[in-house]
Amino acid sequence: MFPNNWCKWTPVALSADVPAGTVIPAWTPTGDVALWRSQSGQLSASSDRCPHRGMRLSHGFVRGEALACIYHGWSYGRDGACLRIPAHPDLQPPASINTRNQITTEREGIVWVVNEAQDEPPPSFDGYWPLRSMTFQASIAALEAAAGAKADISGLIRCTLGGETAFLLAVTKGEAETIVHVLADKNASLAQRIAISQAGEQLRRDAESADALEGAN
Amino acid sequence: MSDPMIDEWYPVALFSKLDAAGRDTLLMGHPIHVARTGSERVAATEADGRSLPVRIRYGHVWTSLGEPKKELFDIPEADEPGRRLVDVGVVRVRCSPLRAVENFLDIAHFPFVHTDILGAEPHTEVEKYDVEIREKEDEVWATKVKFFQPQAAKSAAGGITTDYMYRVPAPTCSVLYKTCPPRPGEWDVITLFVQPLTEELCDVWPWMALYDDEADMTDLIHFQQMIFLQDRSILENQIPRRLPLDPGMEIPTRADMTSVAYRRWLKRHNYTYGAQLVAQ
């Protein structure tokens, strides 16, 4: 699972799921983040709470190089500093108003976030590229049991889905929720990718029902 | 429960919709039953059979779990002839009842949440207005509030600068007075009556007393419900769910003076049902 002792980065989303000019909610061990990509393509992870009235910034909108809150339109730059308060157009917002952004990077189509600067970049997966992200209402143990495989020392789960080899990047979110990014061979055909994706949904059902049974006992 | 909010009046039903079978609902976490017992009579009872005080006013049935020290607040305009009284209905919102009131007091969100209806960019500036806690009435008042609106009301054809006054006569109720397009010089009355189901769940009962002879009643109700549904998308996504009363958790600006006075007034009275007191 991620993050772990060897990798402090958390995989939070697929690059393809955050096109330029959009924002999505994501999760890190430090807390919820609003993950957004500016018009010019720069990625940022802001704390998912506007300091003004507590509104989730992941419900906001991206304009140019800034993320704006949907409630009152306060906008924030890539460094987290508040740039503009529309109710007071002539006011220069004080530097203390800040969304406390984390550090982001992208590698091979995966977005990684970390709280403090790291010497090591996030890992590479040897020709395996991300297919989709999923949320399991199940523990990581239930996921491993359903996949018939355990995470290796690097945190990666290698298993077979739809007859193909797949890699799973799992992130524990609370006791009974796991975020899973599914990776497939870069050269997999469309039919193989669909088979892996559908097998991923079956894996989710298996893991969730295993946890539900355990909960009932 | 030592919170003095227990002695306040709360809306628990629309009088026009209440029949003899009545309705089961929740008030501050307590199950209650409200039913019509006569043409102008209603009864409210707690689960153990205890009868609660009731009032029928402003289209709604009001009750209290405690012993109200004051009569239900007055809205003198409600009795003026020529006004159309509009029962808007109910919107359930998963938020603190106090957050629902605070949102109602806020105009700066109009261009972003009620886009092209109550506000529109680039008309986002909130000019200075007056706020006070009126000691004699023990109410929060904001006056001389102005805002540019593309379509201020169902009866407004184009964009106008609308004048507002806001009043908070009870911890979960607010009365808004706004420019009335068909009758310059008069004020339309729009209220927000909030029923606290729990500290993090409420039923919002908007009610209006308007000078509008033309609009269809259904259109008036739809207009107001659309506005409140837009507000709900905000209210259910604020963190924390309860209203923080300690400074430091949230950052107000001059546009938020009404909210600042409301929070101060709540704190002064120890009205904390739905509030968060310690920054977490």
Short mmCIF file of C-alpha atoms in Angstrom, two decimals:
data_model
loop_
_atom_site.label_atom_id
_atom_site.label_comp_id
_atom_site.label_asym_id
_atom_site.label_seq_id
_atom_site.Cartn_x
_atom_site.Cartn_y
_atom_site.Cartn_z
CA MET A 1 0.00 0.00 0.00
CA PHE A 2 0.94 3.64 -0.37
CA PRO A 3 2.37 5.68 1.18
CA ASN A 4 4.85 3.42 2.97
CA ASN A 5 8.35 3.42 4.45
CA TRP A 6 9.96 3.47 1.01
CA CYS A 7 7.57 5.78 -0.73
CA LYS A 8 6.20 8.85 1.06
CA TRP A 9 4.20 9.87 -2.02
CA THR A 10 0.49 9.06 -2.21
CA PRO A 11 -1.03 8.22 -5.61
CA VAL A 12 -4.22 10.33 -5.67
CA ALA A 13 -5.57 10.28 -9.22
CA LEU A 14 -4.81 9.56 -12.85
CA SER A 15 -3.42 12.44 -14.90
CA ALA A 16 -6.10 11.82 -17.52
CA ASP A 17 -8.82 12.48 -14.93
CA VAL A 18 -7.65 16.07 -14.32
CA PRO A 19 -7.64 17.86 -17.69
CA ALA A 20 -6.55 21.51 -17.93
CA GLY A 21 -9.04 23.93 -16.37
CA THR A 22 -10.64 21.41 -13.98
CA VAL A 23 -10.66 20.51 -10.29
CA ILE A 24 -11.50 17.18 -8.61
CA PRO A 25 -11.61 15.98 -4.99
CA ALA A 26 -8.83 13.67 -3.85
CA TRP A 27 -7.56 12.23 -0.61
CA THR A 28 -4.18 12.13 1.13
CA PRO A 29 -3.19 11.04 4.63
CA THR A 30 -2.83 14.76 5.43
CA GLY A 31 -6.47 15.34 4.49
CA ASP A 32 -8.86 15.99 1.62
CA VAL A 33 -7.42 17.97 -1.27
CA ALA A 34 -8.80 19.86 -4.24
CA LEU A 35 -6.62 18.64 -7.10
CA TRP A 36 -6.64 21.12 -9.98
CA ARG A 37 -4.91 21.80 -13.25
CA SER A 38 -4.47 25.34 -14.53
CA GLN A 39 -5.16 26.36 -18.13
CA SER A 40 -1.45 26.14 -18.86
CA GLY A 41 -1.36 22.58 -17.49
CA GLN A 42 0.19 23.12 -14.05
CA LEU A 43 -1.10 20.76 -11.36
CA SER A 44 -1.75 21.78 -7.71
CA ALA A 45 -3.18 20.12 -4.60
CA SER A 46 -4.90 22.62 -2.30
CA SER A 47 -6.42 21.80 1.07
CA ASP A 48 -10.09 21.09 0.25
CA ARG A 49 -11.46 23.89 2.42
CA CYS A 50 -11.74 27.59 1.66
CA PRO A 51 -10.38 29.48 4.69
CA HIS A 52 -13.22 32.02 4.38
CA ARG A 53 -16.34 29.94 5.13
CA GLY A 54 -15.12 26.34 5.03
CA MET A 55 -16.56 25.48 1.60
CA ARG A 56 -14.97 22.56 -0.23
CA LEU A 57 -12.67 23.98 -2.92
CA SER A 58 -13.11 20.82 -5.00
CA HIS A 59 -16.58 22.23 -5.83
CA GLY A 60 -14.90 25.36 -7.21
CA PHE A 61 -13.73 26.32 -10.66
CA VAL A 62 -10.42 26.95 -12.43
CA ARG A 63 -9.83 30.13 -14.37
CA GLY A 64 -6.46 30.76 -15.92
CA GLU A 65 -3.80 29.91 -13.35
CA ALA A 66 -6.10 30.13 -10.29
CA LEU A 67 -8.61 28.00 -8.40
CA ALA A 68 -11.75 29.85 -7.23
CA CYS A 69 -14.18 28.87 -4.47
CA ILE A 70 -17.73 28.35 -5.73
CA TYR A 71 -19.22 30.08 -2.65
CA HIS A 72 -17.82 33.64 -2.88
CA GLY A 73 -15.33 33.37 -5.71
CA TRP A 74 -12.18 33.84 -3.59
CA SER A 75 -9.36 32.68 -5.84
CA TYR A 76 -6.03 31.07 -5.01
CA GLY A 77 -2.80 30.67 -6.92
CA ARG A 78 -0.55 27.66 -7.30
CA ASP A 79 1.35 28.62 -4.13
CA GLY A 80 -1.94 28.69 -2.17
CA ALA A 81 -1.97 32.46 -1.69
CA CYS A 82 -5.33 34.19 -1.98
CA LEU A 83 -5.24 36.36 -5.11
CA ARG A 84 -8.65 37.99 -5.14
CA ILE A 85 -11.76 38.56 -3.01
CA PRO A 86 -14.54 39.55 -5.45
CA ALA A 87 -16.63 41.27 -2.74
CA HIS A 88 -13.71 43.71 -2.34
CA PRO A 89 -12.18 44.04 -5.81
CA ASP A 90 -9.69 46.72 -4.73
CA LEU A 91 -8.39 44.83 -1.72
CA GLN A 92 -5.02 43.09 -1.84
CA PRO A 93 -5.70 39.92 0.21
CA PRO A 94 -3.31 39.48 3.15
CA ALA A 95 -0.69 36.76 2.78
CA SER A 96 -2.15 34.95 5.79
CA ILE A 97 -5.10 33.77 3.65
CA ASN A 98 -3.67 30.62 2.11
CA THR A 99 -4.89 27.16 1.13
CA ARG A 100 -1.73 25.36 2.31
CA ASN A 101 -0.92 23.40 -0.83
CA GLN A 102 0.90 20.09 -0.87
CA ILE A 103 3.56 19.04 -3.38
CA THR A 104 2.41 17.28 -6.55
CA THR A 105 4.17 15.45 -9.32
CA GLU A 106 3.15 13.26 -12.24
CA ARG A 107 4.87 10.16 -13.47
CA GLU A 108 3.67 7.82 -16.19
CA GLY A 109 0.10 9.09 -16.00
CA ILE A 110 -0.28 8.99 -12.21
CA VAL A 111 -0.62 12.04 -9.95
CA TRP A 112 1.32 11.78 -6.69
CA VAL A 113 1.05 14.11 -3.70
CA VAL A 114 3.29 14.54 -0.68
CA ASN A 115 3.34 16.78 2.34
CA GLU A 116 7.08 17.53 2.47
CA ALA A 117 9.72 17.74 -0.24
CA GLN A 118 11.22 14.33 -1.10
CA ASP A 119 14.61 13.40 -2.52
CA GLU A 120 13.16 10.38 -4.28
CA PRO A 121 10.58 10.68 -7.06
CA PRO A 122 7.57 8.36 -6.96
CA PRO A 123 8.13 4.89 -8.42
CA SER A 124 7.96 3.77 -12.05
CA PHE A 125 6.00 0.63 -12.95
CA ASP A 126 7.94 -1.03 -15.65
CA GLY A 127 5.72 -0.58 -18.68
CA TYR A 128 2.46 -0.68 -16.73
CA TRP A 129 0.20 2.34 -17.18
CA PRO A 130 -2.87 3.44 -15.25
CA LEU A 131 -6.26 2.24 -16.42
CA ARG A 132 -8.71 3.58 -13.84
CA SER A 133 -9.14 4.65 -10.20
CA MET A 134 -11.71 2.99 -7.94
CA THR A 135 -12.93 3.36 -4.37
CA PHE A 136 -13.57 0.16 -2.41
CA GLN A 137 -15.75 0.22 0.70
CA ALA A 138 -13.46 -2.44 2.11
CA SER A 139 -10.24 -2.80 4.07
CA ILE A 140 -6.94 -3.40 2.37
CA ALA A 141 -6.91 -6.90 3.90
CA ALA A 142 -10.23 -7.70 2.19
CA LEU A 143 -8.84 -6.33 -1.08
CA GLU A 144 -5.73 -8.52 -0.82
CA ALA A 145 -7.82 -11.58 0.02
CA ALA A 146 -10.15 -10.97 -2.94
CA ALA A 147 -7.18 -10.37 -5.27
CA GLY A 148 -5.39 -13.47 -4.01
CA ALA A 149 -2.20 -11.44 -3.66
CA LYS A 150 -0.37 -9.38 -1.06
CA ALA A 151 1.42 -6.12 -1.49
CA ASP A 152 5.14 -6.60 -2.11
CA ILE A 153 7.82 -4.68 -0.23
CA SER A 154 7.41 -1.67 -2.55
CA GLY A 155 3.67 -1.53 -1.77
CA LEU A 156 2.53 -2.88 -5.13
CA ILE A 157 -0.12 -5.61 -5.47
CA ARG A 158 0.47 -7.79 -8.56
CA CYS A 159 -2.54 -9.90 -9.44
CA THR A 160 -4.49 -11.38 -12.34
CA LEU A 161 -7.59 -9.57 -13.53
CA GLY A 162 -9.63 -10.82 -16.51
CA GLY A 163 -6.85 -13.26 -17.36
CA GLU A 164 -4.26 -10.46 -17.58
CA THR A 165 -1.60 -9.27 -15.21
CA ALA A 166 -2.58 -6.08 -13.42
CA PHE A 167 -0.87 -3.90 -10.83
CA LEU A 168 -2.87 -2.33 -8.02
CA LEU A 169 -1.79 0.78 -6.11
CA ALA A 170 -3.82 0.75 -2.92
CA VAL A 171 -4.27 3.66 -0.49
CA THR A 172 -5.95 3.10 2.86
CA LYS A 173 -8.55 5.75 3.62
CA GLY A 174 -9.86 4.99 7.08
CA GLU A 175 -10.53 1.46 8.33
CA ALA A 176 -13.09 0.38 5.76
CA GLU A 177 -12.27 2.35 2.65
CA THR A 178 -9.50 1.77 0.13
CA ILE A 179 -8.63 3.76 -2.97
CA VAL A 180 -7.26 1.58 -5.76
CA HIS A 181 -5.53 2.67 -8.95
CA VAL A 182 -5.48 -0.17 -11.50
CA LEU A 183 -2.51 -0.44 -13.89
CA ALA A 184 -2.38 -2.55 -17.04
CA ASP A 185 0.33 -3.45 -19.53
CA LYS A 186 1.03 -0.43 -21.72
CA ASN A 187 0.54 -2.58 -24.84
CA ALA A 188 -2.74 -4.19 -23.72
CA SER A 189 -5.45 -4.14 -26.39
CA LEU A 190 -8.75 -2.37 -25.90
CA ALA A 191 -10.47 -5.73 -25.29
CA GLN A 192 -7.87 -6.64 -22.66
CA ARG A 193 -8.24 -3.26 -20.97
CA ILE A 194 -12.03 -3.67 -20.84
CA ALA A 195 -11.62 -7.19 -19.41
CA ILE A 196 -9.28 -5.88 -16.68
CA SER A 197 -11.63 -3.02 -15.90
CA GLN A 198 -14.63 -5.33 -15.55
CA ALA A 199 -12.63 -7.79 -13.45
CA GLY A 200 -11.72 -4.82 -11.25
CA GLU A 201 -15.42 -4.26 -10.59
CA GLN A 202 -15.85 -7.92 -9.67
CA LEU A 203 -12.83 -7.59 -7.37
CA ARG A 204 -14.55 -4.66 -5.68
CA ARG A 205 -17.76 -6.64 -5.17
CA ASP A 206 -15.78 -9.58 -3.74
CA ALA A 207 -13.77 -7.38 -1.37
CA GLU A 208 -16.82 -5.43 -0.22
CA SER A 209 -18.93 -8.53 0.43
CA ALA A 210 -16.05 -10.17 2.31
CA ASP A 211 -15.85 -7.14 4.57
CA ALA A 212 -19.64 -7.06 4.94
CA LEU A 213 -19.64 -10.72 6.04
CA GLU A 214 -16.87 -10.10 8.51
CA GLY A 215 -18.79 -7.11 9.86
CA ALA A 216 -21.86 -9.31 10.37
CA ASN A 217 -19.94 -11.90 12.42
CA MET B 1 -29.86 20.44 27.85
CA SER B 2 -28.73 23.76 29.28
CA ASP B 3 -28.69 25.59 25.96
CA PRO B 4 -31.11 28.54 26.16
CA MET B 5 -32.12 27.74 22.57
CA ILE B 6 -34.48 25.18 24.10
CA ASP B 7 -36.78 28.02 25.16
CA GLU B 8 -37.10 29.44 21.64
CA TRP B 9 -39.97 28.95 19.17
CA TYR B 10 -39.38 26.81 16.08
CA PRO B 11 -41.42 26.11 12.94
CA VAL B 12 -42.49 22.46 12.74
CA ALA B 13 -45.19 22.35 10.04
CA LEU B 14 -47.02 24.32 7.36
CA PHE B 15 -50.41 25.08 8.89
CA SER B 16 -52.22 24.81 5.53
CA LYS B 17 -50.87 21.31 4.99
CA LEU B 18 -51.49 19.95 8.48
CA ASP B 19 -54.42 17.57 8.94
CA ALA B 20 -55.85 15.63 11.89
CA ALA B 21 -53.48 12.71 11.25
CA GLY B 22 -50.66 15.19 11.66
CA ARG B 23 -46.97 14.61 11.18
CA ASP B 24 -44.10 13.10 13.13
CA THR B 25 -41.01 15.21 13.14
CA LEU B 26 -37.90 15.99 15.15
CA LEU B 27 -37.08 19.08 17.16
CA MET B 28 -33.56 19.40 18.57
CA GLY B 29 -33.21 15.62 18.54
CA HIS B 30 -36.58 14.97 20.24
CA PRO B 31 -39.35 13.15 18.33
CA ILE B 32 -42.56 15.19 18.38
CA HIS B 33 -46.01 14.86 16.82
CA VAL B 34 -47.92 17.83 15.42
CA ALA B 35 -51.59 17.58 14.36
CA ARG B 36 -54.59 19.73 13.62
CA THR B 37 -57.26 19.53 16.33
CA GLY B 38 -59.70 22.10 14.96
CA SER B 39 -60.11 24.65 12.20
CA GLU B 40 -57.73 27.07 13.93
CA ARG B 41 -56.21 24.73 16.49
CA VAL B 42 -53.18 22.48 16.54
CA ALA B 43 -51.48 20.32 19.15
CA ALA B 44 -47.83 19.40 19.52
CA THR B 45 -46.79 16.54 21.78
CA GLU B 46 -43.55 14.90 22.78
CA ALA B 47 -43.07 11.12 22.59
CA ASP B 48 -43.98 10.75 26.29
CA GLY B 49 -47.28 12.53 25.70
CA ARG B 50 -46.23 15.89 27.18
CA SER B 51 -47.99 18.74 25.40
CA LEU B 52 -45.89 21.53 24.03
CA PRO B 53 -46.88 25.17 23.58
CA VAL B 54 -48.04 26.05 20.08
CA ARG B 55 -48.56 29.14 17.95
CA ILE B 56 -49.99 29.44 14.43
CA ARG B 57 -48.35 32.36 12.62
CA TYR B 58 -46.80 33.28 9.27
CA GLY B 59 -48.29 30.18 7.64
CA HIS B 60 -46.49 27.85 10.04
CA VAL B 61 -47.05 25.96 13.25
CA TRP B 62 -44.52 26.92 15.94
CA THR B 63 -43.59 25.08 19.10
CA SER B 64 -40.90 24.89 21.77
CA LEU B 65 -39.43 22.10 23.90
CA GLY B 66 -38.82 24.50 26.78
CA GLU B 67 -40.63 27.41 28.35
CA PRO B 68 -40.53 30.38 25.98
CA LYS B 69 -39.72 33.56 27.88
CA LYS B 70 -40.81 35.72 24.97
CA GLU B 71 -43.77 35.66 22.62
CA LEU B 72 -43.00 34.61 19.03
CA PHE B 73 -41.33 37.55 17.27
CA ASP B 74 -43.54 39.98 15.40
CA ILE B 75 -43.43 40.65 11.65
CA PRO B 76 -45.75 43.67 11.39
CA GLU B 77 -45.65 43.62 7.57
CA ALA B 78 -47.21 40.16 7.54
CA ASP B 79 -50.59 41.67 8.43
CA GLU B 80 -50.51 44.49 5.85
CA PRO B 81 -53.35 44.25 3.35
CA GLY B 82 -52.50 43.62 -0.29
CA ARG B 83 -49.60 41.25 0.33
CA ARG B 84 -49.56 37.76 -1.09
CA LEU B 85 -48.54 35.25 1.53
CA VAL B 86 -46.53 32.43 0.02
CA ASP B 87 -45.98 29.07 1.75
CA VAL B 88 -42.86 27.93 -0.07
CA GLY B 89 -42.67 24.50 1.58
CA VAL B 90 -39.69 22.74 3.06
CA VAL B 91 -36.10 22.01 2.04
CA ARG B 92 -34.16 19.50 4.15
CA VAL B 93 -30.50 20.38 4.46
CA ARG B 94 -27.71 18.32 6.02
CA CYS B 95 -26.09 21.25 7.82
CA SER B 96 -26.22 23.14 11.09
CA PRO B 97 -29.37 25.28 11.45
CA LEU B 98 -27.06 28.19 12.26
CA ARG B 99 -25.10 27.74 9.01
CA ALA B 100 -28.42 27.88 7.11
CA VAL B 101 -29.27 31.25 8.73
CA GLU B 102 -25.79 32.64 8.18
CA ASN B 103 -25.96 31.79 4.46
CA PHE B 104 -29.29 33.61 4.25
CA LEU B 105 -27.64 36.75 5.67
CA ASP B 106 -24.89 36.68 3.05
CA ILE B 107 -25.07 38.61 -0.23
CA ALA B 108 -21.50 38.16 -1.49
CA HIS B 109 -22.30 34.64 -2.73
CA PHE B 110 -25.09 35.77 -5.10
CA PRO B 111 -22.95 36.06 -8.28
CA PHE B 112 -21.39 32.62 -7.73
CA VAL B 113 -24.20 30.50 -6.31
CA HIS B 114 -27.29 32.22 -7.79
CA THR B 115 -25.54 33.17 -11.03
CA ASP B 116 -27.55 35.40 -13.39
CA ILE B 117 -30.48 35.45 -10.94
CA LEU B 118 -29.52 37.22 -7.71
CA GLY B 119 -26.09 38.29 -8.92
CA ALA B 120 -23.64 38.13 -11.80
CA GLU B 121 -20.00 38.89 -12.43
CA PRO B 122 -18.51 41.43 -12.75
CA HIS B 123 -20.96 43.00 -10.25
CA THR B 124 -19.40 41.32 -7.22
CA GLU B 125 -18.52 44.23 -4.96
CA VAL B 126 -20.27 44.47 -1.60
CA GLU B 127 -20.45 48.10 -0.54
CA LYS B 128 -20.27 49.11 3.07
CA TYR B 129 -23.54 48.71 4.96
CA ASP B 130 -24.68 49.19 8.56
CA VAL B 131 -24.93 46.40 11.13
CA GLU B 132 -26.06 46.62 14.72
CA ILE B 133 -27.36 44.50 17.56
CA ARG B 134 -30.50 46.39 18.66
CA GLU B 135 -30.42 46.10 22.40
CA LYS B 136 -34.07 46.91 23.10
CA GLU B 137 -35.43 44.36 20.63
CA ASP B 138 -32.45 42.04 21.13
CA GLU B 139 -32.18 41.48 17.40
CA VAL B 140 -29.40 41.64 14.80
CA TRP B 141 -30.10 44.17 12.02
CA ALA B 142 -28.25 44.95 8.78
CA THR B 143 -29.43 48.00 6.85
CA LYS B 144 -28.44 49.99 3.76
CA VAL B 145 -27.38 46.80 2.02
CA LYS B 146 -27.24 47.20 -1.77
CA PHE B 147 -26.50 44.71 -4.50
CA PHE B 148 -26.80 44.57 -8.28
CA GLN B 149 -29.10 41.80 -9.42
CA PRO B 150 -29.86 40.55 -12.93
CA GLN B 151 -33.27 39.18 -11.85
CA ALA B 152 -34.00 40.18 -8.26
CA ALA B 153 -37.45 38.63 -8.10
CA LYS B 154 -39.96 36.81 -10.20
CA SER B 155 -41.50 40.22 -10.94
CA ALA B 156 -38.22 41.87 -12.02
CA ALA B 157 -37.69 42.09 -15.77
CA GLY B 158 -34.10 43.26 -15.99
CA GLY B 159 -31.08 44.05 -13.84
CA ILE B 160 -31.48 46.50 -10.95
CA THR B 161 -29.65 47.53 -7.83
CA THR B 162 -31.68 46.04 -5.01
CA ASP B 163 -31.82 47.44 -1.47
CA TYR B 164 -31.96 45.01 1.42
CA MET B 165 -32.46 44.93 5.16
CA TYR B 166 -31.83 41.82 7.22
CA ARG B 167 -33.16 41.03 10.64
CA VAL B 168 -32.43 38.13 13.00
CA PRO B 169 -35.17 38.03 15.66
CA ALA B 170 -34.47 34.44 16.83
CA PRO B 171 -31.43 32.17 16.59
CA THR B 172 -32.76 30.12 13.67
CA CYS B 173 -34.99 32.69 11.97
CA SER B 174 -34.26 35.60 9.71
CA VAL B 175 -36.45 38.17 7.98
CA LEU B 176 -35.27 39.85 4.78
CA TYR B 177 -36.77 43.07 3.44
CA LYS B 178 -35.95 43.84 -0.17
CA THR B 179 -36.85 46.36 -2.85
CA CYS B 180 -40.19 45.54 -4.36
CA PRO B 181 -40.07 46.10 -8.15
CA PRO B 182 -43.84 46.68 -8.69
CA ARG B 183 -44.12 49.07 -5.72
CA PRO B 184 -41.20 51.44 -5.26
CA GLY B 185 -41.02 52.54 -1.63
CA GLU B 186 -42.41 49.28 -0.25
CA TRP B 187 -40.46 46.23 0.89
CA ASP B 188 -41.09 42.63 -0.02
CA VAL B 189 -40.69 40.31 2.96
CA ILE B 190 -38.88 36.99 2.58
CA THR B 191 -38.25 34.91 5.65
CA LEU B 192 -36.13 31.93 6.50
CA PHE B 193 -37.58 29.83 9.31
CA VAL B 194 -35.29 26.97 10.26
CA GLN B 195 -36.38 23.90 12.20
CA PRO B 196 -33.37 22.34 13.94
CA LEU B 197 -33.88 18.57 13.60
CA THR B 198 -30.44 17.93 15.09
CA GLU B 199 -27.29 20.01 15.39
CA GLU B 200 -26.29 18.95 11.88
CA LEU B 201 -29.62 18.51 10.11
CA CYS B 202 -32.40 21.01 9.52
CA ASP B 203 -35.65 21.64 7.70
CA VAL B 204 -35.73 25.09 6.11
CA TRP B 205 -39.18 26.67 5.71
CA PRO B 206 -38.99 29.82 3.57
CA TRP B 207 -42.07 32.05 3.65
CA MET B 208 -42.89 35.27 1.78
CA ALA B 209 -45.24 38.25 2.02
CA LEU B 210 -44.98 39.97 -1.36
CA TYR B 211 -46.55 42.80 -3.29
CA ASP B 212 -46.82 40.85 -6.52
CA ASP B 213 -50.24 40.69 -8.13
CA GLU B 214 -49.20 39.09 -11.37
CA ALA B 215 -46.95 36.11 -10.90
CA ASP B 216 -48.48 32.69 -10.73
CA MET B 217 -48.28 31.21 -7.22
CA THR B 218 -46.58 28.07 -8.55
CA ASP B 219 -43.94 30.21 -10.28
CA LEU B 220 -43.28 32.17 -7.09
CA ILE B 221 -42.79 28.93 -5.16
CA HIS B 222 -40.58 27.43 -7.87
CA PHE B 223 -38.40 30.55 -7.98
CA GLN B 224 -37.78 30.48 -4.24
CA GLN B 225 -37.24 26.71 -4.13
CA MET B 226 -34.66 26.99 -6.93
CA ILE B 227 -32.77 29.58 -4.90
CA PHE B 228 -32.75 27.41 -1.77
CA LEU B 229 -31.69 24.30 -3.65
CA GLN B 230 -28.71 26.26 -4.98
CA ASP B 231 -27.90 27.24 -1.39
CA ARG B 232 -28.15 23.61 -0.29
CA SER B 233 -25.31 22.60 -2.61
CA ILE B 234 -23.12 24.97 -0.58
CA LEU B 235 -24.48 24.25 2.91
CA GLU B 236 -23.95 20.50 2.65
CA ASN B 237 -20.29 20.97 1.71
CA GLN B 238 -18.98 23.33 4.37
CA ILE B 239 -16.39 22.05 6.84
CA PRO B 240 -17.03 21.80 9.72
CA ARG B 241 -20.73 21.10 9.47
CA ARG B 242 -21.37 23.15 12.64
CA LEU B 243 -20.96 26.91 12.71
CA PRO B 244 -17.61 27.85 14.29
CA LEU B 245 -18.15 30.57 16.91
CA ASP B 246 -14.51 30.88 17.91
CA PRO B 247 -12.51 33.35 15.86
CA GLY B 248 -9.61 31.89 13.90
CA MET B 249 -11.40 28.96 12.32
CA GLU B 250 -12.76 31.11 9.47
CA ILE B 251 -11.74 34.46 8.01
CA PRO B 252 -14.41 37.14 7.58
CA THR B 253 -14.09 40.36 5.58
CA ARG B 254 -16.07 43.60 5.68
CA ALA B 255 -18.74 42.02 3.47
CA ASP B 256 -19.37 39.53 6.31
CA MET B 257 -20.28 42.10 8.96
CA THR B 258 -23.79 40.66 9.34
CA SER B 259 -22.38 37.19 9.86
CA VAL B 260 -19.87 38.51 12.39
CA ALA B 261 -22.66 40.25 14.36
CA TYR B 262 -24.85 37.12 14.17
CA ARG B 263 -22.05 34.92 15.54
CA ARG B 264 -21.32 37.45 18.28
CA TRP B 265 -25.02 37.62 19.22
CA LEU B 266 -25.27 33.80 19.31
CA LYS B 267 -22.21 33.61 21.55
CA ARG B 268 -23.44 36.35 23.86
CA HIS B 269 -26.70 34.43 24.45
CA ASN B 270 -24.98 31.07 24.62
CA TYR B 271 -27.08 29.94 21.65
CA THR B 272 -24.84 27.04 20.76
CA TYR B 273 -27.13 24.32 19.35
CA GLY B 274 -25.46 23.66 15.97
CA ALA B 275 -22.33 25.63 16.86
CA GLN B 276 -18.74 24.49 17.19
CA LEU B 277 -17.05 26.15 20.10
CA VAL B 278 -13.51 24.81 20.15
CA ALA B 279 -11.41 25.07 17.01
CA GLN B 280 -10.52 21.54 15.86
#
